[in-house]
C-alpha positions as a Markdown table, in Angstrom:
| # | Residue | x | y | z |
|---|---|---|---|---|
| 1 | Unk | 104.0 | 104.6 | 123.9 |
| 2 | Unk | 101.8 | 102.2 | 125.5 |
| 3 | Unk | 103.3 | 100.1 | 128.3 |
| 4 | Unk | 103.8 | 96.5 | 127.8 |
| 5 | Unk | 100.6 | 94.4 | 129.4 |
| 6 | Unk | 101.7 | 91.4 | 130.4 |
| 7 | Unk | 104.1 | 92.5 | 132.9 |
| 8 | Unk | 103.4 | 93.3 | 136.9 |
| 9 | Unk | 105.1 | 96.6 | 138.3 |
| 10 | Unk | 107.6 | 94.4 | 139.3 |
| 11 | Unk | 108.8 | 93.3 | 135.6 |
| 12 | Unk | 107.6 | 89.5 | 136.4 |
| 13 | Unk | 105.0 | 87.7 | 133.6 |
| 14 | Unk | 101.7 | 87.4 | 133.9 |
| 15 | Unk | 98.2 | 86.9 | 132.7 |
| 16 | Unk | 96.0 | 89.9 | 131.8 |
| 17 | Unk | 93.2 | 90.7 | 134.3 |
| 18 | Unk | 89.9 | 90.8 | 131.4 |
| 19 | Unk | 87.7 | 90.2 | 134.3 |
| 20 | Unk | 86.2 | 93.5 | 134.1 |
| 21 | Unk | 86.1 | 93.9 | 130.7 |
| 22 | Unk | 83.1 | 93.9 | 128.6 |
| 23 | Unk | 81.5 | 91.5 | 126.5 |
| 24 | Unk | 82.0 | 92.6 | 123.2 |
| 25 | Unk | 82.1 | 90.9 | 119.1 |
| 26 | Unk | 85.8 | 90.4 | 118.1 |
| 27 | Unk | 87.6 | 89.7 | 115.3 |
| 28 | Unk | 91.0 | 89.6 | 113.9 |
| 29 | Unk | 92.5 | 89.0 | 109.9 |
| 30 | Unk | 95.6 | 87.9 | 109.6 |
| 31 | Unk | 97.7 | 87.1 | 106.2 |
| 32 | Unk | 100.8 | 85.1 | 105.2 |
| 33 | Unk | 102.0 | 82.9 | 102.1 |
| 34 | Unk | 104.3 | 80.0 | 101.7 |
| 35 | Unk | 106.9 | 80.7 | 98.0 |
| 36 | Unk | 107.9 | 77.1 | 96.5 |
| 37 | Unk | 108.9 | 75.7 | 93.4 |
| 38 | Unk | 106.6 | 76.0 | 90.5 |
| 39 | Unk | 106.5 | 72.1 | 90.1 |
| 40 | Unk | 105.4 | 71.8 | 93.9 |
| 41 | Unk | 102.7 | 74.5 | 93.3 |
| 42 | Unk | 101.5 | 72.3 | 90.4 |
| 43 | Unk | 101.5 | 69.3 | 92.6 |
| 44 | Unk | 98.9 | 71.1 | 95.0 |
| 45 | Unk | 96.6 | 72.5 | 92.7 |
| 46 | Unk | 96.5 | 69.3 | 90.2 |
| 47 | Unk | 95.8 | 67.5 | 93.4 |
| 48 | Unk | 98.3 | 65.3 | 92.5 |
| 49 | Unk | 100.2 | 65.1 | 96.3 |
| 50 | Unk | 100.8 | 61.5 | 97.5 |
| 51 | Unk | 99.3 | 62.7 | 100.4 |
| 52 | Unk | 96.0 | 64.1 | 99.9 |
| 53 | Unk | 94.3 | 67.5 | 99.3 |
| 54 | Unk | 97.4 | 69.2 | 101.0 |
| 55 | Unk | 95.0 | 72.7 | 101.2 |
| 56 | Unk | 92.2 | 70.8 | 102.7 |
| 57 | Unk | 94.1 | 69.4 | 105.3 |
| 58 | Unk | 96.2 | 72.4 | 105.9 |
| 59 | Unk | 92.8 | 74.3 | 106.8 |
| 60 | Unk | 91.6 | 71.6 | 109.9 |
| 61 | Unk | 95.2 | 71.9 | 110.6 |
| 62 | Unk | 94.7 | 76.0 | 110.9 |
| 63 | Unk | 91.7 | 76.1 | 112.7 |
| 64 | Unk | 92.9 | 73.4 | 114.9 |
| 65 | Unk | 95.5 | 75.5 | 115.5 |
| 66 | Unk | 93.4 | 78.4 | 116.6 |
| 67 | Unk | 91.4 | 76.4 | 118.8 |
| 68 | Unk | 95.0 | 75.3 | 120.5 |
| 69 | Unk | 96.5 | 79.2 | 121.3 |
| 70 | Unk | 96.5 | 79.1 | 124.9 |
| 71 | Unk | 98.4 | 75.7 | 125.0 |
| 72 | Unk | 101.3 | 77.3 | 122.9 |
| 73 | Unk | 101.1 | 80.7 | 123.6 |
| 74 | Unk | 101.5 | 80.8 | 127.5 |
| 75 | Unk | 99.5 | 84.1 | 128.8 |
| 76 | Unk | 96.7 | 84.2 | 126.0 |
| 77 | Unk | 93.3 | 83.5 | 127.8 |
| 78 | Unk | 91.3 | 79.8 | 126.6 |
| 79 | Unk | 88.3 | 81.2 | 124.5 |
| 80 | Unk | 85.3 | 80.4 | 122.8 |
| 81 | Unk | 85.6 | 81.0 | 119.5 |
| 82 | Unk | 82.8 | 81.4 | 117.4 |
| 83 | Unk | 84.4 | 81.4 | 114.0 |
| 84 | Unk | 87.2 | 80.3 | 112.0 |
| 85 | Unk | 87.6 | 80.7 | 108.3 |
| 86 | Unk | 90.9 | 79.9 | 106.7 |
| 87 | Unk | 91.3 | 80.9 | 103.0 |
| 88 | Unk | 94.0 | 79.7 | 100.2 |
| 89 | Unk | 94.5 | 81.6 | 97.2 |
| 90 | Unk | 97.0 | 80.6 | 94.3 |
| 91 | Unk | 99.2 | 83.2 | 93.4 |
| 92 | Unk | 101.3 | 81.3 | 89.9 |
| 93 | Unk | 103.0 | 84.4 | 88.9 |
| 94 | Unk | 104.7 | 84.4 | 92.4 |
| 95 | Unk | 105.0 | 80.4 | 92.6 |
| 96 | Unk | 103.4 | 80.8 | 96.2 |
| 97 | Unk | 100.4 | 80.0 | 98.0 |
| 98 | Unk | 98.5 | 83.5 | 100.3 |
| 99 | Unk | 96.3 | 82.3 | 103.3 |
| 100 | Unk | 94.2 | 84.2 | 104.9 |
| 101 | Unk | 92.5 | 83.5 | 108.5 |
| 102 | Unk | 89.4 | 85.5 | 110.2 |
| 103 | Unk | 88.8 | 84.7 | 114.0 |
| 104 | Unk | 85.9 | 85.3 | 115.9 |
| 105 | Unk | 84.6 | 85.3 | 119.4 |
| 106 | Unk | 82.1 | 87.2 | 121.2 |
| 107 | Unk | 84.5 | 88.1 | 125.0 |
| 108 | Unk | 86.8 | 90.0 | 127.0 |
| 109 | Unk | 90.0 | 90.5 | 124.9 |
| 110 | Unk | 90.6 | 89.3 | 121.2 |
| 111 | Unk | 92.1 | 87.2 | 119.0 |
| 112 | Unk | 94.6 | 88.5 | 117.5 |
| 113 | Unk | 96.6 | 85.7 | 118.6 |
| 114 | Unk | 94.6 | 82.6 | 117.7 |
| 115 | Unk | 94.3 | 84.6 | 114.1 |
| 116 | Unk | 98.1 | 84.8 | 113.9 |
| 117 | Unk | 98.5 | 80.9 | 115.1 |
| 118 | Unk | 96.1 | 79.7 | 112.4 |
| 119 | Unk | 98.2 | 81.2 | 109.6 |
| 120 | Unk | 101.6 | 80.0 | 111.3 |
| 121 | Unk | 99.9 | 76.2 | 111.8 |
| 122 | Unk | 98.3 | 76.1 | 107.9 |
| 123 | Unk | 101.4 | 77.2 | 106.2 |
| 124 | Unk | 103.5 | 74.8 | 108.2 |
| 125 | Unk | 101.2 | 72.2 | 106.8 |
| 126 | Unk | 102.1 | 72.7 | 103.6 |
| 127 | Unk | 105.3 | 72.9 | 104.1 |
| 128 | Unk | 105.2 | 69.0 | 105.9 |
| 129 | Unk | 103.3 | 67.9 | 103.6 |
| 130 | Unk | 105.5 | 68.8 | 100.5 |
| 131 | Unk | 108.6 | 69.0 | 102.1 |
| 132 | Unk | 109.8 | 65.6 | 100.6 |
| 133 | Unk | 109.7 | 67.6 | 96.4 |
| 134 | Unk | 110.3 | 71.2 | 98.0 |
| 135 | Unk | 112.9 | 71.4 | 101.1 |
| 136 | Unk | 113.1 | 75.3 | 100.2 |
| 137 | Unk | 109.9 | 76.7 | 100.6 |
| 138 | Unk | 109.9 | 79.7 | 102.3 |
| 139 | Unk | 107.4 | 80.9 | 104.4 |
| 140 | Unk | 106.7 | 84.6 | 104.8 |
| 141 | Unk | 104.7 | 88.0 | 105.8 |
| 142 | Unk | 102.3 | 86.6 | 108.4 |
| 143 | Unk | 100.8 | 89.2 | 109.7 |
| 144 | Unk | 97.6 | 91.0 | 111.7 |
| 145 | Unk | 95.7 | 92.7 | 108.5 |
| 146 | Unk | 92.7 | 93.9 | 110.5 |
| 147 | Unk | 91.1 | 93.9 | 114.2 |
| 148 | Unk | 87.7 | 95.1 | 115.6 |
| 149 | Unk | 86.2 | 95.3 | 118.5 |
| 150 | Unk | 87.3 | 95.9 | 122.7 |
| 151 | Unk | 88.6 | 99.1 | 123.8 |
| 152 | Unk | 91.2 | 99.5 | 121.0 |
| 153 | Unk | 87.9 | 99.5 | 118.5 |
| 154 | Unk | 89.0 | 98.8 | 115.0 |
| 155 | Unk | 92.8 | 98.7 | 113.5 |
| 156 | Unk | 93.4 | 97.6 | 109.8 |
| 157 | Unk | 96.7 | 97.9 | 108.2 |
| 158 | Unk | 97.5 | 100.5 | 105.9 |
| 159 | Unk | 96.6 | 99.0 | 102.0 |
| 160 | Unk | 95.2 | 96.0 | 103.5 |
């Protein structure tokens, strides 16, 4: 088992040295979804929220998000991100909403991270927006699908 990296050899916190890494194309796909009732998930796709196009704003509010990870997440690294693409597909059978985030940078270490904080940031989103007809949405399975790129080359989840 790998040792944990953002620990000194004296157990105290710290930020990864990338310095000396090389420049390399990065990317990481992550997934989650947001269950709700099937008269909420109506609302969203008639368009029919109060509020607005609850998916459109939901996606700025994701990448947003991913632009954000170092001010939330303390020891990831600022980067410059050259992609963000934030996907919503209706699953009715299921009553729930799937989003999907790809993050992109050309650097030193990946982004994994800003991939996961997209998902987290769009799904809570939803969840404001229509929290006022819906109080028990659920949100669940956010996870890395898929990474490339660095020294651990490519990792994709098994069935992804």
């Amino acid at each position: 088992m790998n040792k944990l990296t953002h620990f000194d050899e004296q157990g105290q916190a710290h930020m990864v040295d990338v310095g000396a890494k090389d420049y390399t194309h990065r990317i990481a796909i992550t997934s989650g979804h947001i269950r709700m009732q099937p008269d909420t998930l109506r609302l969203i796709q008639e368009g029919g929220h109060k509020k607005g196009d609850v998916l459109g704003i939901a996606r700025v509010a994701g990448i947003m998000a991913a632009k954000k990870t170092p001010d939330l997440v303390p020891l990831c690294h600022p980067l410059a991100l050259t992609r963000i693409a934030i996907d919503f597909d209706i699953d009715a059978a299921n009553n729930r909403i799937l989003c999907r985030a790809q993050v992109e940078t050309r650097g030193q270490t990946g982004v994994e991270m800003e991939a996961l904080c997209a998902i987290q940031v769009a799904l809570l989103t939803i969840y404001d927006m229509c929290k006022a007809v819906d109080r028990g949405m659920v949100i669940g399975e956010v996870r890395l699908e898929e990474k490339a790129g660095g020294n651990s080359g490519h990792w994709k989840r098994d069935g992804a």
